[in-house]
């Protein structure tokens, strides 16, 4: 007899390249596959571990670029082989989520699903479990698209924001607006009003609900998926994706659906979330010594140096530094990056410059 949980699925999005963590995060091994926190588990493995108490193992899927299939199989050996959905091209989150929803709906028309990135840090996992279960219950009884909104603790300019309206039930509110990354002054206003939450990029809905929303708001995408409707959940699905996916329009799920739909809700949560999008975020969430320095996988002798993060791929390498304040020092063997944390937004441009100068050699 089927249980309620057997209709619950998890989709872990695992296709990013983590360019803001270059040179530690590389094309052949992006940040989600790295044990950044020294726990013995990569960010992907931690994402998998935290969903296991909520969703049956056989209902956990990973969507990734086909080049990362060996890494997925190595790091998640318990994952069913058929639950690894391999994208032949990077097309952003809307095609990724659409494929997962069509795939799941073909297998289980009654399915509900949580969609989560593979590279976020969540420290209060018991609270996370409670929030996800409540979210599942809400979307299973309502025609709703639910996002998890993080209670902001500072005027952050690196996150998108969600403005909330009327309460639908305790802790779950109707969404008024989505706002892209604001400047500092606007972020301060958002914090003061108490009406805005950080957009975590974690979503819950029934598979049928998100497919209906995609059909309504992004028909250019769904008309292409509908051409393969009879292939989903069959051995022909892989061939359909391989032949068509690269031509699908690239778009984020926020732009494609969430900012347009009128049945969007937010569950306001506080479970120690961080998207670990930058070296500074990693510094903030890592153990520090008395000089506020972080040493990732290396030995460090630092003199008159505070607020730095030292990350080295070769754990036997010794880093000796003098007079550094609030710097990133990241050594990946063939690349050494030294950059003030205050300038880390330029790392993406540095990666582009490296590509122009040296093609893919150092990427």
mmCIF file of C-alpha atoms in Angstrom:
data_model
loop_
_atom_site.group_PDB
_atom_site.id
_atom_site.type_symbol
_atom_site.label_atom_id
_atom_site.label_comp_id
_atom_site.label_asym_id
_atom_site.label_seq_id
_atom_site.Cartn_x
_atom_site.Cartn_y
_atom_site.Cartn_z
ATOM 1 C CA UNK A 1 0.000 0.000 0.000
ATOM 2 C CA UNK A 2 1.450 3.378 -1.011
ATOM 3 C CA UNK A 3 2.247 5.815 1.759
ATOM 4 C CA UNK A 4 2.094 9.587 1.517
ATOM 5 C CA UNK A 5 5.886 9.737 1.568
ATOM 6 C CA UNK A 6 6.125 7.402 -1.423
ATOM 7 C CA UNK A 7 4.615 10.200 -3.548
ATOM 8 C CA UNK A 8 7.240 12.704 -2.350
ATOM 9 C CA UNK A 9 10.299 13.315 -4.519
ATOM 10 C CA UNK A 10 13.444 15.397 -4.309
ATOM 11 C CA UNK A 11 15.282 16.925 -7.249
ATOM 12 C CA UNK A 12 18.848 18.055 -6.538
ATOM 13 C CA UNK A 13 20.132 20.495 -9.159
ATOM 14 C CA UNK A 14 23.818 19.788 -9.625
ATOM 15 C CA UNK A 15 24.948 21.310 -12.923
ATOM 16 C CA UNK A 16 26.680 24.557 -11.892
ATOM 17 C CA UNK A 17 30.374 25.257 -12.333
ATOM 18 C CA UNK A 18 30.898 27.484 -9.266
ATOM 19 C CA UNK A 19 33.038 30.055 -11.054
ATOM 20 C CA UNK A 20 33.060 32.412 -8.052
ATOM 21 C CA UNK A 21 35.119 29.759 -6.213
ATOM 22 C CA UNK A 22 37.748 29.534 -8.942
ATOM 23 C CA UNK A 23 40.470 28.271 -8.919
ATOM 24 C CA UNK A 24 39.375 25.759 -6.249
ATOM 25 C CA UNK A 25 36.159 25.059 -8.140
ATOM 26 C CA UNK A 26 36.984 23.972 -11.695
ATOM 27 C CA UNK A 27 35.083 22.774 -14.745
ATOM 28 C CA UNK A 28 36.107 19.176 -14.066
ATOM 29 C CA UNK A 29 35.214 19.338 -10.344
ATOM 30 C CA UNK A 30 32.863 22.202 -9.385
ATOM 31 C CA UNK A 31 32.267 23.346 -5.823
ATOM 32 C CA UNK A 32 29.316 21.030 -5.119
ATOM 33 C CA UNK A 33 31.675 18.041 -5.335
ATOM 34 C CA UNK A 34 34.239 19.529 -2.917
ATOM 35 C CA UNK A 35 34.430 19.003 0.855
ATOM 36 C CA UNK A 36 34.700 22.713 1.581
ATOM 37 C CA UNK A 37 33.956 22.437 5.302
ATOM 38 C CA UNK A 38 36.293 19.592 6.162
ATOM 39 C CA UNK A 39 33.446 17.290 7.259
ATOM 40 C CA UNK A 40 34.394 14.394 5.002
ATOM 41 C CA UNK A 41 31.293 15.038 2.875
ATOM 42 C CA UNK A 42 30.988 17.264 -0.180
ATOM 43 C CA UNK A 43 28.239 19.878 -0.442
ATOM 44 C CA UNK A 44 26.344 17.505 -2.764
ATOM 45 C CA UNK A 45 26.638 14.631 -0.297
ATOM 46 C CA UNK A 46 25.423 16.889 2.512
ATOM 47 C CA UNK A 47 22.421 17.890 0.370
ATOM 48 C CA UNK A 48 21.614 14.222 -0.201
ATOM 49 C CA UNK A 49 22.091 13.326 3.476
ATOM 50 C CA UNK A 50 19.709 15.995 4.730
ATOM 51 C CA UNK A 51 16.852 14.968 2.440
ATOM 52 C CA UNK A 52 17.058 11.223 3.255
ATOM 53 C CA UNK A 53 14.910 11.461 6.428
ATOM 54 C CA UNK A 54 12.135 13.160 4.410
ATOM 55 C CA UNK A 55 12.072 11.521 0.972
ATOM 56 C CA UNK A 56 12.539 7.801 0.166
ATOM 57 C CA UNK A 57 15.954 7.064 -1.291
ATOM 58 C CA UNK A 58 14.435 5.718 -4.496
ATOM 59 C CA UNK A 59 12.628 9.056 -5.015
ATOM 60 C CA UNK A 60 15.752 11.257 -4.928
ATOM 61 C CA UNK A 61 16.905 12.461 -8.345
ATOM 62 C CA UNK A 62 19.964 14.451 -9.361
ATOM 63 C CA UNK A 63 19.941 16.594 -12.504
ATOM 64 C CA UNK A 64 23.441 17.369 -13.707
ATOM 65 C CA UNK A 65 25.580 17.954 -16.765
ATOM 66 C CA UNK A 66 26.492 14.682 -18.415
ATOM 67 C CA UNK A 67 30.218 15.309 -17.822
ATOM 68 C CA UNK A 68 29.633 14.991 -14.060
ATOM 69 C CA UNK A 69 27.998 11.546 -14.192
ATOM 70 C CA UNK A 70 31.153 9.767 -12.899
ATOM 71 C CA UNK A 71 31.434 12.184 -9.958
ATOM 72 C CA UNK A 72 27.758 11.686 -9.066
ATOM 73 C CA UNK A 73 28.133 7.895 -9.137
ATOM 74 C CA UNK A 74 31.290 8.067 -7.048
ATOM 75 C CA UNK A 75 29.895 10.420 -4.412
ATOM 76 C CA UNK A 76 26.347 9.022 -4.252
ATOM 77 C CA UNK A 77 26.746 5.267 -4.775
ATOM 78 C CA UNK A 78 23.288 4.552 -3.290
ATOM 79 C CA UNK A 79 21.532 6.736 -5.867
ATOM 80 C CA UNK A 80 19.588 4.673 -8.399
ATOM 81 C CA UNK A 81 21.308 4.921 -11.817
ATOM 82 C CA UNK A 82 18.013 5.810 -13.497
ATOM 83 C CA UNK A 83 17.629 8.734 -11.058
ATOM 84 C CA UNK A 84 20.589 10.591 -12.530
ATOM 85 C CA UNK A 85 19.208 12.884 -15.244
ATOM 86 C CA UNK A 86 22.054 13.962 -17.513
ATOM 87 C CA UNK A 87 21.700 17.277 -19.331
ATOM 88 C CA UNK A 88 23.579 17.364 -22.649
ATOM 89 C CA UNK A 89 23.875 21.178 -22.341
ATOM 90 C CA UNK A 90 23.506 23.845 -19.639
ATOM 91 C CA UNK A 91 20.153 25.609 -20.082
ATOM 92 C CA UNK A 92 19.576 27.165 -16.599
ATOM 93 C CA UNK A 93 16.996 26.116 -14.009
ATOM 94 C CA UNK A 94 13.682 26.306 -15.925
ATOM 95 C CA UNK A 95 14.512 23.496 -18.424
ATOM 96 C CA UNK A 96 16.199 21.538 -15.628
ATOM 97 C CA UNK A 97 13.101 21.708 -13.405
ATOM 98 C CA UNK A 98 10.715 21.159 -16.323
ATOM 99 C CA UNK A 99 12.508 17.951 -17.318
ATOM 100 C CA UNK A 100 12.481 16.663 -13.747
ATOM 101 C CA UNK A 101 8.759 17.473 -13.373
ATOM 102 C CA UNK A 102 7.786 15.788 -16.666
ATOM 103 C CA UNK A 103 9.924 12.777 -15.747
ATOM 104 C CA UNK A 104 8.422 12.437 -12.251
ATOM 105 C CA UNK A 105 4.825 13.067 -13.387
ATOM 106 C CA UNK A 106 5.133 10.288 -15.963
ATOM 107 C CA UNK A 107 6.240 7.865 -13.236
ATOM 108 C CA UNK A 108 3.853 9.099 -10.536
ATOM 109 C CA UNK A 109 1.002 11.478 -11.506
ATOM 110 C CA UNK A 110 0.296 12.109 -7.793
ATOM 111 C CA UNK A 111 3.857 13.233 -7.068
ATOM 112 C CA UNK A 112 4.890 16.256 -5.058
ATOM 113 C CA UNK A 113 8.499 17.412 -5.156
ATOM 114 C CA UNK A 114 11.110 19.569 -3.516
ATOM 115 C CA UNK A 115 13.732 21.168 -5.765
ATOM 116 C CA UNK A 116 16.987 22.141 -4.094
ATOM 117 C CA UNK A 117 20.446 23.275 -5.192
ATOM 118 C CA UNK A 118 23.351 20.939 -4.472
ATOM 119 C CA UNK A 119 25.751 23.512 -3.049
ATOM 120 C CA UNK A 120 23.967 25.229 -0.145
ATOM 121 C CA UNK A 121 24.873 25.012 3.523
ATOM 122 C CA UNK A 122 22.146 24.302 6.092
ATOM 123 C CA UNK A 123 23.241 24.018 9.702
ATOM 124 C CA UNK A 124 19.964 23.385 11.581
ATOM 125 C CA UNK A 125 18.938 20.200 9.836
ATOM 126 C CA UNK A 126 16.149 19.238 12.271
ATOM 127 C CA UNK A 127 14.428 22.565 11.643
ATOM 128 C CA UNK A 128 14.981 22.078 7.897
ATOM 129 C CA UNK A 129 13.206 18.699 8.073
ATOM 130 C CA UNK A 130 10.224 20.207 9.888
ATOM 131 C CA UNK A 131 9.977 23.069 7.379
ATOM 132 C CA UNK A 132 10.121 20.745 4.367
ATOM 133 C CA UNK A 133 7.460 18.424 5.787
ATOM 134 C CA UNK A 134 5.174 21.399 6.427
ATOM 135 C CA UNK A 135 5.883 22.627 2.896
ATOM 136 C CA UNK A 136 4.972 19.249 1.406
ATOM 137 C CA UNK A 137 1.707 19.211 3.351
ATOM 138 C CA UNK A 138 0.826 22.693 2.062
ATOM 139 C CA UNK A 139 1.449 21.989 -1.629
ATOM 140 C CA UNK A 140 -0.255 18.598 -1.449
ATOM 141 C CA UNK A 141 -3.538 20.219 -0.385
ATOM 142 C CA UNK A 142 -3.231 23.471 -2.376
ATOM 143 C CA UNK A 143 -2.636 24.441 -5.997
ATOM 144 C CA UNK A 144 0.484 26.271 -4.903
ATOM 145 C CA UNK A 145 4.052 27.028 -5.899
ATOM 146 C CA UNK A 146 5.972 27.319 -2.651
ATOM 147 C CA UNK A 147 9.429 28.781 -2.112
ATOM 148 C CA UNK A 148 11.374 28.786 1.127
ATOM 149 C CA UNK A 149 12.148 32.336 2.229
ATOM 150 C CA UNK A 150 15.019 32.884 4.634
ATOM 151 C CA UNK A 151 14.576 35.375 7.464
ATOM 152 C CA UNK A 152 17.228 38.034 6.672
ATOM 153 C CA UNK A 153 19.807 38.857 9.333
ATOM 154 C CA UNK A 154 21.650 41.649 7.509
ATOM 155 C CA UNK A 155 21.159 43.973 4.505
ATOM 156 C CA UNK A 156 22.614 41.490 2.001
ATOM 157 C CA UNK A 157 23.129 42.672 -1.602
ATOM 158 C CA UNK A 158 24.054 39.246 -2.982
ATOM 159 C CA UNK A 159 20.618 37.615 -2.684
ATOM 160 C CA UNK A 160 17.242 38.067 -4.331
ATOM 161 C CA UNK A 161 14.367 39.098 -2.061
ATOM 162 C CA UNK A 162 10.724 38.071 -1.719
ATOM 163 C CA UNK A 163 8.097 40.504 -0.437
ATOM 164 C CA UNK A 164 5.286 38.788 1.442
ATOM 165 C CA UNK A 165 1.605 39.629 1.712
ATOM 166 C CA UNK A 166 -1.329 37.941 3.416
ATOM 167 C CA UNK A 167 -0.892 34.852 5.545
ATOM 168 C CA UNK A 168 -2.322 31.654 4.028
ATOM 169 C CA UNK A 169 -1.650 29.608 7.161
ATOM 170 C CA UNK A 170 0.789 30.012 10.051
ATOM 171 C CA UNK A 171 4.281 30.559 8.632
ATOM 172 C CA UNK A 172 3.165 30.502 4.984
ATOM 173 C CA UNK A 173 2.331 33.758 3.206
ATOM 174 C CA UNK A 174 1.258 34.881 -0.253
ATOM 175 C CA UNK A 175 4.069 36.387 -2.316
ATOM 176 C CA UNK A 176 3.669 40.016 -3.388
ATOM 177 C CA UNK A 177 6.818 40.563 -5.417
ATOM 178 C CA UNK A 178 10.231 39.147 -6.248
ATOM 179 C CA UNK A 179 13.135 41.600 -6.316
ATOM 180 C CA UNK A 180 16.554 40.936 -7.809
ATOM 181 C CA UNK A 181 19.737 41.699 -5.873
ATOM 182 C CA UNK A 182 19.269 45.222 -4.450
ATOM 183 C CA UNK A 183 21.866 47.891 -3.701
ATOM 184 C CA UNK A 184 22.857 48.401 -0.072
ATOM 185 C CA UNK A 185 20.439 51.242 0.636
ATOM 186 C CA UNK A 186 17.486 49.285 -0.711
ATOM 187 C CA UNK A 187 18.587 46.167 1.156
ATOM 188 C CA UNK A 188 18.550 48.199 4.395
ATOM 189 C CA UNK A 189 14.991 49.337 3.658
ATOM 190 C CA UNK A 190 13.948 45.755 2.956
ATOM 191 C CA UNK A 191 15.376 44.645 6.299
ATOM 192 C CA UNK A 192 13.634 47.442 8.215
ATOM 193 C CA UNK A 193 10.168 46.752 6.777
ATOM 194 C CA UNK A 194 10.081 43.128 7.910
ATOM 195 C CA UNK A 195 8.161 42.283 4.714
ATOM 196 C CA UNK A 196 11.099 40.846 2.777
ATOM 197 C CA UNK A 197 12.826 37.467 2.905
ATOM 198 C CA UNK A 198 15.857 36.101 1.110
ATOM 199 C CA UNK A 199 15.055 33.892 -1.870
ATOM 200 C CA UNK A 200 16.674 30.533 -1.051
ATOM 201 C CA UNK A 201 16.094 28.931 -4.451
ATOM 202 C CA UNK A 202 14.455 25.937 -2.727
ATOM 203 C CA UNK A 203 10.954 25.126 -4.044
ATOM 204 C CA UNK A 204 8.090 22.727 -3.333
ATOM 205 C CA UNK A 205 5.049 21.923 -5.501
ATOM 206 C CA UNK A 206 3.123 19.067 -7.023
ATOM 207 C CA UNK A 207 4.674 17.932 -10.290
ATOM 208 C CA UNK A 208 1.379 18.622 -12.067
ATOM 209 C CA UNK A 209 1.198 22.145 -10.588
ATOM 210 C CA UNK A 210 4.603 23.252 -11.865
ATOM 211 C CA UNK A 211 3.929 21.710 -15.286
ATOM 212 C CA UNK A 212 0.634 23.659 -15.491
ATOM 213 C CA UNK A 213 2.457 26.845 -14.453
ATOM 214 C CA UNK A 214 5.183 26.291 -17.042
ATOM 215 C CA UNK A 215 2.549 25.718 -19.737
ATOM 216 C CA UNK A 216 0.860 28.984 -18.783
ATOM 217 C CA UNK A 217 3.935 31.176 -18.379
ATOM 218 C CA UNK A 218 6.669 29.578 -20.529
ATOM 219 C CA UNK A 219 4.885 27.877 -23.424
ATOM 220 C CA UNK A 220 8.023 28.143 -25.624
ATOM 221 C CA UNK A 221 9.611 25.612 -23.286
ATOM 222 C CA UNK A 222 6.677 23.329 -22.545
ATOM 223 C CA UNK A 223 5.586 22.948 -26.169
ATOM 224 C CA UNK A 224 8.983 21.344 -26.772
ATOM 225 C CA UNK A 225 8.617 19.015 -23.787
ATOM 226 C CA UNK A 226 5.080 18.123 -24.851
ATOM 227 C CA UNK A 227 6.453 16.793 -28.144
ATOM 228 C CA UNK A 228 8.146 14.075 -26.125
ATOM 229 C CA UNK A 229 5.265 13.506 -23.694
ATOM 230 C CA UNK A 230 4.883 9.839 -24.613
ATOM 231 C CA UNK A 231 8.625 9.265 -24.149
ATOM 232 C CA UNK A 232 8.869 10.338 -20.500
ATOM 233 C CA UNK A 233 9.145 7.475 -18.059
ATOM 234 C CA UNK A 234 10.152 5.101 -20.887
ATOM 235 C CA UNK A 235 13.502 3.996 -22.361
ATOM 236 C CA UNK A 236 12.949 6.581 -25.135
ATOM 237 C CA UNK A 237 13.241 9.535 -22.742
ATOM 238 C CA UNK A 238 17.042 9.670 -22.837
ATOM 239 C CA UNK A 239 17.112 9.836 -26.649
ATOM 240 C CA UNK A 240 14.470 12.577 -26.688
ATOM 241 C CA UNK A 241 16.478 14.696 -24.240
ATOM 242 C CA UNK A 242 19.739 14.103 -26.076
ATOM 243 C CA UNK A 243 18.206 15.194 -29.380
ATOM 244 C CA UNK A 244 16.250 18.205 -28.107
ATOM 245 C CA UNK A 245 17.537 19.603 -24.823
ATOM 246 C CA UNK A 246 20.315 21.786 -26.229
ATOM 247 C CA UNK A 247 17.755 23.686 -28.345
ATOM 248 C CA UNK A 248 15.470 24.494 -25.403
ATOM 249 C CA UNK A 249 15.409 28.207 -24.428
ATOM 250 C CA UNK A 250 17.640 28.921 -21.430
ATOM 251 C CA UNK A 251 15.813 30.616 -18.582
ATOM 252 C CA UNK A 252 15.677 30.598 -14.794
ATOM 253 C CA UNK A 253 12.612 29.262 -13.017
ATOM 254 C CA UNK A 254 12.254 32.633 -11.266
ATOM 255 C CA UNK A 255 11.928 34.525 -14.561
ATOM 256 C CA UNK A 256 9.978 31.778 -16.318
ATOM 257 C CA UNK A 257 7.341 31.174 -13.649
ATOM 258 C CA UNK A 258 7.770 32.466 -10.118
ATOM 259 C CA UNK A 259 7.707 36.194 -10.972
ATOM 260 C CA UNK A 260 4.612 35.769 -13.173
ATOM 261 C CA UNK A 261 2.361 33.238 -11.443
ATOM 262 C CA UNK A 262 -0.413 34.281 -9.042
ATOM 263 C CA UNK A 263 -0.327 31.124 -6.904
ATOM 264 C CA UNK A 264 3.132 31.652 -5.395
ATOM 265 C CA UNK A 265 3.623 31.370 -1.651
ATOM 266 C CA UNK A 266 6.583 31.592 0.689
ATOM 267 C CA UNK A 267 7.290 29.572 3.806
ATOM 268 C CA UNK A 268 9.291 31.772 6.163
ATOM 269 C CA UNK A 269 12.123 29.710 7.627
ATOM 270 C CA UNK A 270 15.259 30.076 9.687
ATOM 271 C CA UNK A 271 17.371 26.925 9.533
ATOM 272 C CA UNK A 272 20.913 28.295 9.253
ATOM 273 C CA UNK A 273 20.966 28.687 5.466
ATOM 274 C CA UNK A 274 23.787 30.016 3.339
ATOM 275 C CA UNK A 275 24.209 29.541 -0.394
ATOM 276 C CA UNK A 276 28.014 29.512 0.009
ATOM 277 C CA UNK A 277 28.230 31.595 -3.134
ATOM 278 C CA UNK A 278 31.493 33.365 -2.341
ATOM 279 C CA UNK A 279 34.811 32.916 -0.588
ATOM 280 C CA UNK A 280 33.631 35.442 2.027
ATOM 281 C CA UNK A 281 30.579 33.296 2.746
ATOM 282 C CA UNK A 282 32.842 30.281 3.171
ATOM 283 C CA UNK A 283 35.044 32.289 5.539
ATOM 284 C CA UNK A 284 31.986 33.303 7.562
ATOM 285 C CA UNK A 285 30.821 29.685 7.898
ATOM 286 C CA UNK A 286 34.162 28.030 8.661
ATOM 287 C CA UNK A 287 36.044 27.578 11.952
ATOM 288 C CA UNK A 288 38.489 30.436 12.571
ATOM 289 C CA UNK A 289 41.549 30.863 14.723
ATOM 290 C CA UNK A 290 42.132 33.734 17.143
ATOM 291 C CA UNK A 291 43.252 35.961 14.247
ATOM 292 C CA UNK A 292 39.960 35.308 12.420
ATOM 293 C CA UNK A 293 41.839 33.352 9.744
ATOM 294 C CA UNK A 294 40.473 30.224 8.065
ATOM 295 C CA UNK A 295 42.731 27.421 6.849
ATOM 296 C CA UNK A 296 41.060 25.038 4.391
ATOM 297 C CA UNK A 297 42.982 21.789 3.902
ATOM 298 C CA UNK A 298 46.395 23.340 4.621
ATOM 299 C CA UNK A 299 48.932 24.357 7.226
ATOM 300 C CA UNK A 300 49.310 28.112 7.769
ATOM 301 C CA UNK A 301 51.783 30.306 9.607
ATOM 302 C CA UNK A 302 50.345 33.810 9.471
ATOM 303 C CA UNK A 303 52.032 36.867 10.954
ATOM 304 C CA UNK A 304 50.254 40.183 11.472
ATOM 305 C CA UNK A 305 47.444 38.787 9.305
ATOM 306 C CA UNK A 306 43.712 38.775 10.092
ATOM 307 C CA UNK A 307 40.412 37.904 8.438
ATOM 308 C CA UNK A 308 41.939 35.804 5.657
ATOM 309 C CA UNK A 309 40.932 32.516 4.082
ATOM 310 C CA UNK A 310 43.687 30.160 2.936
ATOM 311 C CA UNK A 311 42.552 27.235 0.760
ATOM 312 C CA UNK A 312 45.011 24.762 -0.734
ATOM 313 C CA UNK A 313 44.343 21.573 -2.721
ATOM 314 C CA UNK A 314 47.643 20.002 -1.607
ATOM 315 C CA UNK A 315 47.159 19.327 2.101
ATOM 316 C CA UNK A 316 50.931 18.975 2.613
ATOM 317 C CA UNK A 317 51.643 22.507 1.431
ATOM 318 C CA UNK A 318 52.595 25.086 4.061
ATOM 319 C CA UNK A 319 51.382 28.656 3.560
ATOM 320 C CA UNK A 320 53.424 31.401 5.227
ATOM 321 C CA UNK A 321 51.950 34.896 5.103
ATOM 322 C CA UNK A 322 52.777 38.274 6.579
ATOM 323 C CA UNK A 323 50.739 41.463 6.634
ATOM 324 C CA UNK A 324 47.594 40.190 4.910
ATOM 325 C CA UNK A 325 44.224 41.539 6.017
ATOM 326 C CA UNK A 326 40.914 40.185 4.631
ATOM 327 C CA UNK A 327 42.405 38.312 1.669
ATOM 328 C CA UNK A 328 41.566 35.175 -0.274
ATOM 329 C CA UNK A 329 44.574 32.939 -0.926
ATOM 330 C CA UNK A 330 43.473 29.924 -2.968
ATOM 331 C CA UNK A 331 46.023 27.481 -4.381
ATOM 332 C CA UNK A 332 44.767 24.818 -6.779
ATOM 333 C CA UNK A 333 48.170 23.494 -7.815
ATOM 334 C CA UNK A 334 48.414 25.008 -11.279
ATOM 335 C CA UNK A 335 46.688 28.276 -10.272
ATOM 336 C CA UNK A 336 47.282 30.568 -7.315
ATOM 337 C CA UNK A 337 44.689 33.275 -6.618
ATOM 338 C CA UNK A 338 45.448 36.166 -4.262
ATOM 339 C CA UNK A 339 42.587 38.638 -4.017
ATOM 340 C CA UNK A 340 41.106 40.979 -1.378
ATOM 341 C CA UNK A 341 37.758 39.688 -0.161
ATOM 342 C CA UNK A 342 36.333 43.132 -0.894
ATOM 343 C CA UNK A 343 37.103 42.583 -4.599
ATOM 344 C CA UNK A 344 35.926 38.988 -4.937
ATOM 345 C CA UNK A 345 33.055 39.997 -7.232
ATOM 346 C CA UNK A 346 35.806 40.426 -9.856
ATOM 347 C CA UNK A 347 36.702 36.711 -9.801
ATOM 348 C CA UNK A 348 34.151 35.948 -12.527
ATOM 349 C CA UNK A 349 35.826 38.540 -14.736
ATOM 350 C CA UNK A 350 39.222 37.059 -13.905
ATOM 351 C CA UNK A 351 37.930 33.657 -15.042
ATOM 352 C CA UNK A 352 36.783 35.214 -18.330
ATOM 353 C CA UNK A 353 40.201 36.849 -18.792
ATOM 354 C CA UNK A 354 41.960 33.543 -18.095
ATOM 355 C CA UNK A 355 39.771 31.858 -20.707
ATOM 356 C CA UNK A 356 40.670 34.517 -23.287
ATOM 357 C CA UNK A 357 44.388 34.284 -22.503
ATOM 358 C CA UNK A 358 44.769 30.521 -21.978
ATOM 359 C CA UNK A 359 41.559 28.938 -23.339
ATOM 360 C CA UNK A 360 40.425 26.113 -21.015
ATOM 361 C CA UNK A 361 43.829 25.173 -19.616
ATOM 362 C CA UNK A 362 43.263 26.729 -16.196
ATOM 363 C CA UNK A 363 39.482 26.395 -15.990
#
